[in-house]
XYZ file of C-alpha atoms in Angstrom:
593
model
C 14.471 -75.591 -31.210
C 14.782 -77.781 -28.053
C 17.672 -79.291 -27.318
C 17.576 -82.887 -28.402
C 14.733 -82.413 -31.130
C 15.121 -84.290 -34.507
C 13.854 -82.517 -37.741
C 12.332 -85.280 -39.885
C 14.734 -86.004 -42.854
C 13.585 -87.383 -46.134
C 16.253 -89.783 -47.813
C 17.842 -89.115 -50.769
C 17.648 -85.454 -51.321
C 16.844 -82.122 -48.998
C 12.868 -81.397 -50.513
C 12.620 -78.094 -48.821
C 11.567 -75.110 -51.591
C 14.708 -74.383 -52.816
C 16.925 -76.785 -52.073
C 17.305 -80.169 -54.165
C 20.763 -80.757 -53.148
C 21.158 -84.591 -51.977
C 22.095 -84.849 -48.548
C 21.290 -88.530 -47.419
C 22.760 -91.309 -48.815
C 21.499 -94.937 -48.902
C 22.773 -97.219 -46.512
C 20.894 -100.375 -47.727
C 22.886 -103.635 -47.407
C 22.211 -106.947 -49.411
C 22.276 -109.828 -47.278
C 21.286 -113.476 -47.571
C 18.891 -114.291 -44.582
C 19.108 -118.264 -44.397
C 22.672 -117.312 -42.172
C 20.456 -114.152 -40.662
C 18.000 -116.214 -39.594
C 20.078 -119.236 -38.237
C 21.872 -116.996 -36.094
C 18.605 -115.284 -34.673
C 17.554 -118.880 -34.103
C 20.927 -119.395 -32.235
C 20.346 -115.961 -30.144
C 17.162 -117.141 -29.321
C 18.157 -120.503 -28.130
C 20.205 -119.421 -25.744
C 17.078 -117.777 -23.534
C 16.306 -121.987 -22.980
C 19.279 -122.551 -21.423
C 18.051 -121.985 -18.076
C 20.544 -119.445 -17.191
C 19.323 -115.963 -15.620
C 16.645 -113.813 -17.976
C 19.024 -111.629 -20.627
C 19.634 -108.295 -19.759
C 17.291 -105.850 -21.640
C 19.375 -104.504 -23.792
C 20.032 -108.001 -25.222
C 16.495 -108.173 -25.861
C 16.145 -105.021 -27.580
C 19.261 -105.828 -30.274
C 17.500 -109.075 -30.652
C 13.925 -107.796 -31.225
C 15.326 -105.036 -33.827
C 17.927 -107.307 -35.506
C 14.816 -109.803 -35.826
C 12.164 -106.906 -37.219
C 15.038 -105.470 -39.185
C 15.102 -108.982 -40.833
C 11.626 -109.073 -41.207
C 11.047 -106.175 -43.017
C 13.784 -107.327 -45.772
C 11.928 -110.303 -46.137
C 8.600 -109.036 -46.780
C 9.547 -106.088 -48.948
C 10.969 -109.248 -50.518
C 7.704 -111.324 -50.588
C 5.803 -108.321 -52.067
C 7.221 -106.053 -53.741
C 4.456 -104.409 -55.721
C 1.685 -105.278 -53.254
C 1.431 -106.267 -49.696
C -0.368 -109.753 -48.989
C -0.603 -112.341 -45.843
C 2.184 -115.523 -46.353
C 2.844 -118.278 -44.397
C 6.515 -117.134 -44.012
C 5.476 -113.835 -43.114
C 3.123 -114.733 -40.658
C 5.748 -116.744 -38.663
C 8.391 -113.544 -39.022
C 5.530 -111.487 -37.132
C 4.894 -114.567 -34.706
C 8.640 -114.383 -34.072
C 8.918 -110.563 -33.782
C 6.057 -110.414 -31.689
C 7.735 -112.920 -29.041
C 10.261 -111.005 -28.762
C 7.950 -107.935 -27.674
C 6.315 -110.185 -25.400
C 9.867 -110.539 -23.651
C 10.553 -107.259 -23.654
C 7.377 -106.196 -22.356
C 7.935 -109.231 -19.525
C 11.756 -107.367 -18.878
C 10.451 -104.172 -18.587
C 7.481 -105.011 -16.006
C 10.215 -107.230 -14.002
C 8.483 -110.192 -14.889
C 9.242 -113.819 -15.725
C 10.401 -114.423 -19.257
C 7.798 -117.550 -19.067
C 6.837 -119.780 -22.423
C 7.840 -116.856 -24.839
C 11.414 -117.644 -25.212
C 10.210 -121.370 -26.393
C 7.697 -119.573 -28.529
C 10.242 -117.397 -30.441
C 12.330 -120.603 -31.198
C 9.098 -122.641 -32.204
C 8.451 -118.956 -34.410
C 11.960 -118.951 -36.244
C 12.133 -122.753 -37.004
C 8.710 -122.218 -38.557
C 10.031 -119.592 -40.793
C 13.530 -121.624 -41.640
C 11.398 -124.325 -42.933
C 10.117 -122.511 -45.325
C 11.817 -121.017 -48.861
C 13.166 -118.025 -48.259
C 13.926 -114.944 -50.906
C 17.572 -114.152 -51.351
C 19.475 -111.723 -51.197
C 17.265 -109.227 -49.411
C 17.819 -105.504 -48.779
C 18.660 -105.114 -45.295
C 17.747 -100.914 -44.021
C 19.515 -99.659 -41.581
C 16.266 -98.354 -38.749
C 17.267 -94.615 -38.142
C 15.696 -94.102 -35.240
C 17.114 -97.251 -33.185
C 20.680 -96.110 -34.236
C 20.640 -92.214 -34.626
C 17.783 -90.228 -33.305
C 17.113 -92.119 -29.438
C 13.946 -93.924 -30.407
C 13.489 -96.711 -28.093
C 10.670 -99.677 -28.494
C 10.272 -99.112 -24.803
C 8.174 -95.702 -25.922
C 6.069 -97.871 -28.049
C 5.517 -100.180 -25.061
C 4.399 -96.965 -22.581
C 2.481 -95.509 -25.509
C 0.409 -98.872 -25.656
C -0.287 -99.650 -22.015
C -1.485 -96.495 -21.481
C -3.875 -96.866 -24.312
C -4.975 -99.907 -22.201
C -5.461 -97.796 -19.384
C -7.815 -95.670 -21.154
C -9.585 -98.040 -23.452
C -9.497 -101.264 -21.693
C -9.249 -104.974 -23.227
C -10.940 -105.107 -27.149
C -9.746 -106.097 -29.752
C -6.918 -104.501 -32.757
C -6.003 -104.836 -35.495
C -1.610 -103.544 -35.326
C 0.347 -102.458 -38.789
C 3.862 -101.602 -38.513
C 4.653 -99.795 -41.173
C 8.210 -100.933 -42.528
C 10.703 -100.668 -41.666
C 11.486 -99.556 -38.627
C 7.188 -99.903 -37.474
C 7.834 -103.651 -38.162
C 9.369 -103.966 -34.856
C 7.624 -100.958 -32.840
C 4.373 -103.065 -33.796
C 5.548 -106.118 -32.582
C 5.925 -104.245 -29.362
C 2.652 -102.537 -29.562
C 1.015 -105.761 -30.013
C 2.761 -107.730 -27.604
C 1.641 -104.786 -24.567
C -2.177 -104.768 -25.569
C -1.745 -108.996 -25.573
C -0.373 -108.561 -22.182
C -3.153 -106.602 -21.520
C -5.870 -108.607 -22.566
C -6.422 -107.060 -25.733
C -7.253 -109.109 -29.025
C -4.825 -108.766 -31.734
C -3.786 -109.736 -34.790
C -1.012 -107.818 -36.602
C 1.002 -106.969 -40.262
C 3.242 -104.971 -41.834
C 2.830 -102.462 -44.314
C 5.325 -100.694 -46.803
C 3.518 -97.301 -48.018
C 4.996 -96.467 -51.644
C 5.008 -93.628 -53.447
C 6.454 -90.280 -53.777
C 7.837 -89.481 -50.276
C 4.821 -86.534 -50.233
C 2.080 -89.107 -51.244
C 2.834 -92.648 -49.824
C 0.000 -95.389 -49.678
C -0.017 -98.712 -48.801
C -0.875 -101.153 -51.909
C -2.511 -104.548 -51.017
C -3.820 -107.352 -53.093
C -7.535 -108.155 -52.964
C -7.319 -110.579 -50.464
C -5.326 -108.409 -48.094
C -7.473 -105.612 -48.658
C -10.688 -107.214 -48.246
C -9.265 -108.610 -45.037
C -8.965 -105.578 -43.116
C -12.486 -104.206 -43.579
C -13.784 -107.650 -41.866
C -12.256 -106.460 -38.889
C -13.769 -102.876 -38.682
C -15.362 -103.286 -35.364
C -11.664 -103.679 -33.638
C -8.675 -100.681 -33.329
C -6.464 -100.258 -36.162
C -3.188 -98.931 -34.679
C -0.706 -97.171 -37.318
C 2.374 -97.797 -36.165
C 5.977 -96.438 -37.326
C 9.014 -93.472 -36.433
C 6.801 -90.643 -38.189
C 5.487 -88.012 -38.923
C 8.300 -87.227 -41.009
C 8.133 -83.832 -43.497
C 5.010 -84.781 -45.106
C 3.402 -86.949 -42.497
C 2.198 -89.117 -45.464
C 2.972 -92.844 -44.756
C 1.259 -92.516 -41.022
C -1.595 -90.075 -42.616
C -1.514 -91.784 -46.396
C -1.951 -95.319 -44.518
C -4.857 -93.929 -42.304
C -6.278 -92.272 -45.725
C -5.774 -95.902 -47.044
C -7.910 -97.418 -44.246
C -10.448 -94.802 -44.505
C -11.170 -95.895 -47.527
C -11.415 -99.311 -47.150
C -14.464 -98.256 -44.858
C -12.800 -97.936 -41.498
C -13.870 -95.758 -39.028
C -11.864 -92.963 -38.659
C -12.592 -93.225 -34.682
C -11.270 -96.785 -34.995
C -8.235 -95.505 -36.570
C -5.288 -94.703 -33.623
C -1.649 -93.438 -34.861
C 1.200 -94.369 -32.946
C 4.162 -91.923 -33.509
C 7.263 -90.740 -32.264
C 6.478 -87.034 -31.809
C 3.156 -85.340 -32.131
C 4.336 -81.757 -34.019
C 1.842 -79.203 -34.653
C -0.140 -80.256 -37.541
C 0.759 -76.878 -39.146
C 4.055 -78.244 -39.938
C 3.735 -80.846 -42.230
C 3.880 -80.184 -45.768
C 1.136 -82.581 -47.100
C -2.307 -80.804 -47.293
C -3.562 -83.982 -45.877
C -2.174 -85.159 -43.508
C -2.079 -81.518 -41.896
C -6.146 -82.086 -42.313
C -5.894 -85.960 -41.285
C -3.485 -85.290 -38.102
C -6.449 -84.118 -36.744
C -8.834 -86.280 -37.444
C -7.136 -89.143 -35.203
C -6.074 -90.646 -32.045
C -2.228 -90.677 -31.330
C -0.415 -92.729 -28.656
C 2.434 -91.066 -27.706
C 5.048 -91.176 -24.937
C 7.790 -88.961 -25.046
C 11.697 -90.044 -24.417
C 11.431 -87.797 -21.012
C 8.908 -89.687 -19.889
C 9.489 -93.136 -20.931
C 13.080 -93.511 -20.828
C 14.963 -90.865 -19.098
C 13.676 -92.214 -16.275
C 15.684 -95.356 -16.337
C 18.296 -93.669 -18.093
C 21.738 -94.974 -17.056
C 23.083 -92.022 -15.718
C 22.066 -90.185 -12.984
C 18.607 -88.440 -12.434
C 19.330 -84.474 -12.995
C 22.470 -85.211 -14.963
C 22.738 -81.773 -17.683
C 21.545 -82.242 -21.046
C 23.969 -81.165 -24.088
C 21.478 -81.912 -26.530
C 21.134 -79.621 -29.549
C 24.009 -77.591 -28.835
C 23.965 -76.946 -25.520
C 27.181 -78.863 -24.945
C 28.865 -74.845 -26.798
C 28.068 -73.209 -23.716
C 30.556 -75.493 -21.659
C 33.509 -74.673 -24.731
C 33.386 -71.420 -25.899
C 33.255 -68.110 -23.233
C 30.927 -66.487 -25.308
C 28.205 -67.452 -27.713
C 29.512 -65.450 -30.511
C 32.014 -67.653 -30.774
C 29.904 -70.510 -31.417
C 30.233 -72.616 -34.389
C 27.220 -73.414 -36.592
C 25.084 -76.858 -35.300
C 22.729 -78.938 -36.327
C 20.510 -79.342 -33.621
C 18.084 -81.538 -35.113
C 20.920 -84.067 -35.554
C 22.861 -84.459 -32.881
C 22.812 -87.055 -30.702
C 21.522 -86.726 -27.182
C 23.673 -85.938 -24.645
C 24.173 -85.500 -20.797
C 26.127 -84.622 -18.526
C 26.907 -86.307 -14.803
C 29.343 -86.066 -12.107
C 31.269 -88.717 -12.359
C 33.903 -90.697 -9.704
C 35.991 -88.261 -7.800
C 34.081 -85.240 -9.275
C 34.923 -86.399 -12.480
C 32.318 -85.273 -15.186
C 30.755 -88.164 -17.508
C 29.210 -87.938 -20.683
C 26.684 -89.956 -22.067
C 25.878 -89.628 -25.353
C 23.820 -91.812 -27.472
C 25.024 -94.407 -29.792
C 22.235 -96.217 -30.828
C 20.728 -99.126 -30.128
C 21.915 -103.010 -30.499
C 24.404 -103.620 -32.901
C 24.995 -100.072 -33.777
C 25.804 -98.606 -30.222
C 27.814 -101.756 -29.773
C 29.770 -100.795 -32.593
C 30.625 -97.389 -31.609
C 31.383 -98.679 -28.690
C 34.396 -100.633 -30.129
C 35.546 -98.186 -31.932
C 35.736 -95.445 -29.257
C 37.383 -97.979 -26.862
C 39.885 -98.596 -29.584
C 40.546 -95.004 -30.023
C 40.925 -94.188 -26.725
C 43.226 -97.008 -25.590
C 45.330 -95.342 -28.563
C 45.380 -92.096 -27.062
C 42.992 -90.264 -29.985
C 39.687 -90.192 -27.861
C 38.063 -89.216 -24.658
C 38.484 -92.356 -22.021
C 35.292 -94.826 -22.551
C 33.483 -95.753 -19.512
C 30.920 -98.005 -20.629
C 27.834 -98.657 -22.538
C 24.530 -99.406 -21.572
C 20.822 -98.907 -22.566
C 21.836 -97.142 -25.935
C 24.387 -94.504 -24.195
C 28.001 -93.947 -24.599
C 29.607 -93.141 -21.179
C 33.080 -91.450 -21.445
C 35.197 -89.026 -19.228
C 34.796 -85.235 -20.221
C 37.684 -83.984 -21.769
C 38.734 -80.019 -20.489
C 40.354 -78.792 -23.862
C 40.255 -75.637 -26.220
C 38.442 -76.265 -29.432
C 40.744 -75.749 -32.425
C 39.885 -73.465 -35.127
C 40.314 -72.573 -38.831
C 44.363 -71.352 -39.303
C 45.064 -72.795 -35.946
C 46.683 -76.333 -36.684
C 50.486 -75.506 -35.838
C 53.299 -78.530 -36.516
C 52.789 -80.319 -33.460
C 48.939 -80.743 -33.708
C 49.788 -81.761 -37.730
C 51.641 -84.290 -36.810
C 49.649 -85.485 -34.230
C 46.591 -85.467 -36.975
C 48.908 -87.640 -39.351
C 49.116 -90.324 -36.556
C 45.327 -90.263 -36.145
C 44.743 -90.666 -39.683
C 47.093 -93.546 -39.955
C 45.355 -95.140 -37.374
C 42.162 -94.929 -38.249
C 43.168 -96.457 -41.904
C 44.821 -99.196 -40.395
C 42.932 -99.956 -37.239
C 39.213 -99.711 -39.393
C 39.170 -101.492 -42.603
C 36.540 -102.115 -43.726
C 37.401 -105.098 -46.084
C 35.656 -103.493 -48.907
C 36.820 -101.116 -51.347
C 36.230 -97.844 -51.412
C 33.724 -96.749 -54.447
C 34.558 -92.700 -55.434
C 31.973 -93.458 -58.415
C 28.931 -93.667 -55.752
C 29.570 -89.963 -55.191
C 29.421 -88.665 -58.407
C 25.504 -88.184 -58.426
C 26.188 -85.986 -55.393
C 28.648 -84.146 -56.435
C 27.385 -82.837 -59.886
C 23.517 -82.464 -57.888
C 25.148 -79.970 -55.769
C 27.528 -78.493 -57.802
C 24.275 -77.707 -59.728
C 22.234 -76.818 -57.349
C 24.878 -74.992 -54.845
C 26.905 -73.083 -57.738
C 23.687 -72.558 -60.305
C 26.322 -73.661 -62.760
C 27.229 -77.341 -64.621
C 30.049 -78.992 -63.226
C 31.839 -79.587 -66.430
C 33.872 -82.481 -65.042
C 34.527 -84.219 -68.447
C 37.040 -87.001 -68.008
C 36.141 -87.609 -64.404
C 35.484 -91.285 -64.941
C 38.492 -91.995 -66.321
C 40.090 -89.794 -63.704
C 38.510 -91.775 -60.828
C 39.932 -95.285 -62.852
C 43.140 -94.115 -62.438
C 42.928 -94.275 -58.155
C 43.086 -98.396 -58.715
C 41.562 -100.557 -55.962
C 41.651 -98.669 -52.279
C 40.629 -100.129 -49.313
C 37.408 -98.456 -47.889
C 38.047 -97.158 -44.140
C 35.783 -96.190 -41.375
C 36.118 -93.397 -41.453
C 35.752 -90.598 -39.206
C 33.626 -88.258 -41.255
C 33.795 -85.430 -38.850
C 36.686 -83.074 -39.212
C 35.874 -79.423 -38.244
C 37.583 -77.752 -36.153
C 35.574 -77.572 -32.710
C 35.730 -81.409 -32.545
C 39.681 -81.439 -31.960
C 40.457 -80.188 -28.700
C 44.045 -79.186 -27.224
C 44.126 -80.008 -23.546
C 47.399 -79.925 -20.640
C 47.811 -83.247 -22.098
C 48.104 -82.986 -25.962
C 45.282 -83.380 -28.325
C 41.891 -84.989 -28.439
C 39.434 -86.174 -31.190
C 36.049 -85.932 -29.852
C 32.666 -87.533 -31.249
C 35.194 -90.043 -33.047
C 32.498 -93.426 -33.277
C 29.762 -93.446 -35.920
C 29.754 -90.630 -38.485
C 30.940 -92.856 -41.205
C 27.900 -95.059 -39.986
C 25.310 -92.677 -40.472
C 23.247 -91.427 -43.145
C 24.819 -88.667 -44.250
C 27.885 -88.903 -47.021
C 29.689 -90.502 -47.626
C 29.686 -93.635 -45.369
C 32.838 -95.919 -45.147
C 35.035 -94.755 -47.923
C 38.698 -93.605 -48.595
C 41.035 -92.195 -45.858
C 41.569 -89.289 -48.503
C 38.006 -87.780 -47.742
C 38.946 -87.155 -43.883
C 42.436 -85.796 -44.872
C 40.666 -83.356 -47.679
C 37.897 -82.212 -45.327
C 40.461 -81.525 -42.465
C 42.770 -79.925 -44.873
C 39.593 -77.689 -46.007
C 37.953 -77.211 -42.691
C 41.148 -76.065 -41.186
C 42.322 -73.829 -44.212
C 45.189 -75.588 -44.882
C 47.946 -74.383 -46.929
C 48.677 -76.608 -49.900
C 52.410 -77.346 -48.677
C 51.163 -77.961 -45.276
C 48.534 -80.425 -47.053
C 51.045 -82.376 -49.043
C 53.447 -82.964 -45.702
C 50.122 -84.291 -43.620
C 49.152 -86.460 -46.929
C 52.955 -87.478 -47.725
C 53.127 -88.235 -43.647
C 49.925 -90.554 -43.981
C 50.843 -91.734 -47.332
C 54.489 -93.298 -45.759
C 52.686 -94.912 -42.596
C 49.928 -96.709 -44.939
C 51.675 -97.645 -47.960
C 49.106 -95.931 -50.055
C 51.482 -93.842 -52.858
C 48.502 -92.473 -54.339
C 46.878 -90.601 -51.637
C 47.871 -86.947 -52.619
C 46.893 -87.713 -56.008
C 43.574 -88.165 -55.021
C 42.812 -85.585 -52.807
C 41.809 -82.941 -55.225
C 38.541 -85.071 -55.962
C 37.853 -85.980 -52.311
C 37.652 -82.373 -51.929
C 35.697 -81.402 -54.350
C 33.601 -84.461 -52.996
C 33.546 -83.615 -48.841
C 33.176 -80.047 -49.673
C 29.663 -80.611 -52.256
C 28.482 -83.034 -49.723
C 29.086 -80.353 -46.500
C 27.345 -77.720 -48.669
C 24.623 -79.795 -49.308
C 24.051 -80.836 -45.022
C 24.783 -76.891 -44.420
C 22.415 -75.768 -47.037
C 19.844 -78.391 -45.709
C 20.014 -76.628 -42.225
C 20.141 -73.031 -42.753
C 16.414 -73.941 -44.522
C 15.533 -76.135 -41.792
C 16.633 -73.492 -39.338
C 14.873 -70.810 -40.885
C 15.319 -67.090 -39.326
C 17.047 -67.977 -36.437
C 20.158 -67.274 -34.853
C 21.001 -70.699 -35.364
C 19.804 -70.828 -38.862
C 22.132 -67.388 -39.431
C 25.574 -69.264 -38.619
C 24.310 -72.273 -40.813
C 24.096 -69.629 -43.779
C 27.169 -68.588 -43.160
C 28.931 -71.796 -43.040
C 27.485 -72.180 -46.177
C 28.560 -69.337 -47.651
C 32.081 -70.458 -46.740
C 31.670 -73.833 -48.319
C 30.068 -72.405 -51.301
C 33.564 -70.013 -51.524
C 35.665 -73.302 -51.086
C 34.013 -75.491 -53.565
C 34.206 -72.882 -56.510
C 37.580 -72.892 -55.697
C 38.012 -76.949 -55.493
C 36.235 -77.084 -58.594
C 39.027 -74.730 -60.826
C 41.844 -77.294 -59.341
C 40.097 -80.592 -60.070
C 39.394 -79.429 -63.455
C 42.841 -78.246 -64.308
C 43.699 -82.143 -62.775
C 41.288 -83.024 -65.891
């Protein structure tokens, strides 16, 4: 696999043959969006001000806060069936402003009358009764995998190129498509096409999703047959179903399949995708497509030739030879390169995400740096992460010695204190997890009787961002102590078990790193003392049992994904060995019972 490709995921649970272990968790938030709104309104006002244009990446965070926003809303509106509303028009007005500005930043133009439009957009839409709460989705792509709207934006001019002005039809499908549409349908404006645009949310199983519309909608779409209709989202995922199932939709509302162009964010070999249809319907239509080489590394913010680490490359830098590299993911790591730096100095970049989420990490990794835990934070720009390369030995199982212990115990303690979250933790939203793969990964019941009561007894604990991240490679001794490397986001991501209980990075580390159960007890008393938190070793049995089900799951996930590859071979066997450790977790917990 490439360095910096991205398997497809499905949420919920790992549907490859085989494997129904859950693996992704949902990372939904309720919100109310009168405030949302207001302070989009605010953001936007601030482009009237008559100051210099925003910098781009201001207008990205505020085009995919706005379509995040916009998605809630209408999933909202229409939650069986998707319709046209006056509120929802003005949301795609507003989103669709903001891909006018982008599209104006990106071309080095003037910002001209769309700024005023936006505002004119949002007050429209604050006027009107809004639903509440919504269900806010976190967009994957924007904050994991490196999609940037900017693709969208190359992907549609050149389909201008090619086509020249007419008019489209644009569907975003949500969530995520509601603001890649916006984008597509601001360029082809730009560009002299015709268009009107909507959002869709296909439903269904995540093999079979379709678009449902009421009559109206529906017999709205065919009146427009002689234009484009441009599909528009993150996909193909697995299946390829909600960009195929919503072209299968359109077929048969008597659109031409000619007339029907997909805009994704890959174009994989047809073969791959699991839906007999959309392998067949893949085929059948026209995809706009610019890749992140072309569109963005470009204009990256590092230097032109800089190394990519993607994937796993970043192993042949640590380790002397490549038997001695551990098991990765490549289809979920970040992206990653490599540049000189000042004085010689090597710099990595690694993404972060987009808007509010690579601001975040950005925080955090300053914070953890200026405390002496991480790697020395540079900057952040355009989505990237810039921080000094740290020269170190990775650790390994059996090798944490007193000194690096205690040195663990003060990271711990500061990322409970320094990274509240202000919630409290909830051990009860891992349960369905836990007994899924202690099914699935054991072929045996859990027999956990009691747990409930068990996990009533841990009181109120404060929930902690964690770092979610503990194996060995990614602590690295160096001539100047220790370091904690890709320290930011993991407790951010989609993967278990988000921000939760300091106990489930002292249980992983003390499992990752074989730790005896003495040695365990001192780092969890040590922790316990610093944070005021009595009942930590009490409740690391069942964050054990917890990390180690959930790390199964991920590894289990991979070795499948990976198939019979080298890479795929290390992933089995880290599975193995987290298959051996959770038997094991599960005789203590239950004797805890």
């Amino acid at each position: 696999m490439e360095p910096g490709a991205r398997l497809p995921v499905t949420r919920g649970r790992a549907l490859f043959s085989g494997s129904a272990m859950i693996v992704f968790r949902d990372h939904d938030e309720e919100a109310d969006p009168g405030p949302l709104l207001t302070g989009l309104l605010a953001r936007a006002g601030t482009l009237l001000q008559g100051r210099s244009g925003p910098a781009r990446d201001d207008l990205v965070a505020l085009l995919i806060d706005l379509g995040v926003l916009e998605a809630a809303i209408a999933d909202a509106l229409f939650p069986e069936r998707d319709d046209r509303s006056p509120l929802a028009d003005a949301l795609r007005r507003a989103s669709s402003c903001a891909g006018r500005m982008l599209h104006a930043s990106w071309r080095g133009e003037p910002l001209a009358e769309w700024p005023r439009a936006l505002v004119t957009a949002l007050e429209q839409a604050a006027a009107l009764p809004l639903p509440s709460p919504v269900r806010l989705k976190t967009p994957e792509g924007y904050a994991y995998y490196a999609l940037y709207p900017e693709m969208y934006l190359a992907a549609a001019e050149r389909l201008a190129r090619r086509t020249g002005p007419a008019r489209a039809v644009c569907i975003g499908l949500r969530g995520i498509g509601t603001s890649l549409a916006a984008v597509v349908a601001a360029t082809l404006a730009a560009e002299g096409w015709t268009v009107e645009s909507l959002t869709l949310r296909p439903r269904g199983h995540p093999f079979d999703r379709r678009p449902a519309a009421t009559v109206r909608l529906a017999a709205w779409l065919p009146a427009r047959k002689d234009g484009f209709f441009l599909v528009v989202d993150e996909g193909p995922g697995l299946s390829g179903s909600s960009l195929c199932g919503t072209a299968a939709w359109l077929s048969g509302l008597g659109i031409p399949d000619e007339r029907i162009v997909l805009f994704p964010s890959r174009d994989p070999d047809p073969a791959t995708l699991i839906s007999d249809e959309a392998r067949a319907r893949w085929q059948r239509h026209r995809k706009e497509h610019v890749p992140f080489e072309a569109a963005i590394l470009p204009r990256a913010p590092f230097p032109a030739g800089s190394r990519e680490l993607s994937g796993g490359a970043w192993r042949s830098l640590v380790y002397a030879t490549e038997a001695a590299w551990p098991a990765t993911a490549p289809m979920f790591e970040r992206r990653k390169f490599l540049a000189e730096g000042t004085y010689g100095r090597p710099v990595l970049h690694k993404f972060a995400g987009l808007g509010r989420y690579g601001r975040a990490a950005h925080a955090r990794g300053q914070a953890l740096a200026e405390a002496g835990f991480g790697p020395e934070i540079l900057g952040y720009r355009q989505g990237f992460l810039a921080q000094r390369w740290i020269d170190g030995r990775p650790l390994a199982a059996g090798g944490a010695d007193g000194a690096f212990l205690r040195w663990a115990a003060r990271y711990f303690v500061h990322r409970a204190r320094r990274f509240p979250t202000g919630e409290p933790a909830r051990p009860e939203a891992l349960l369905e997890m836990i007994r899924t793969n202690l099914a699935e990964g054991l072929g045996e019941p859990a027999g956990l009787a009691g747990l409930d009561r068990h996990l009533r007894g841990f009181g109120e604990v404060p929930a902690v961002a964690i770092d979610g991240r503990v194996r060995p490679h990614e602590w690295l001794a160096t001539g100047h102590g220790y370091c904690k490397v890709d320290n930011t986001d993991h407790h951010a991501d989609h993967l278990y078990p988000g921000p939760t209980d300091i106990a489930w990075d002292l249980a992983g580390f003390g499992a990752e790193f074989a730790l005896a159960p003495a040695a365990l007890a001192d780092l969890a008393r040590a922790v316990a003392d610093r944070t005021g938190d009595p009942g930590l070793a009490a409740r690391l049995p069942f964050y054990e049992l917890a990390y180690l089900a959930a790390r199964l799951g991920q590894a289990s996930f991979d070795a499948t994904a990976l198939g019979e590859t080298a890479e795929g071979e290390r992933m089995r066997c880290l599975a193995r060995c987290y298959r051996r450790q959770l038997r094991a977790s599960l005789v203590r917990l239950r004797a805890q019972l």
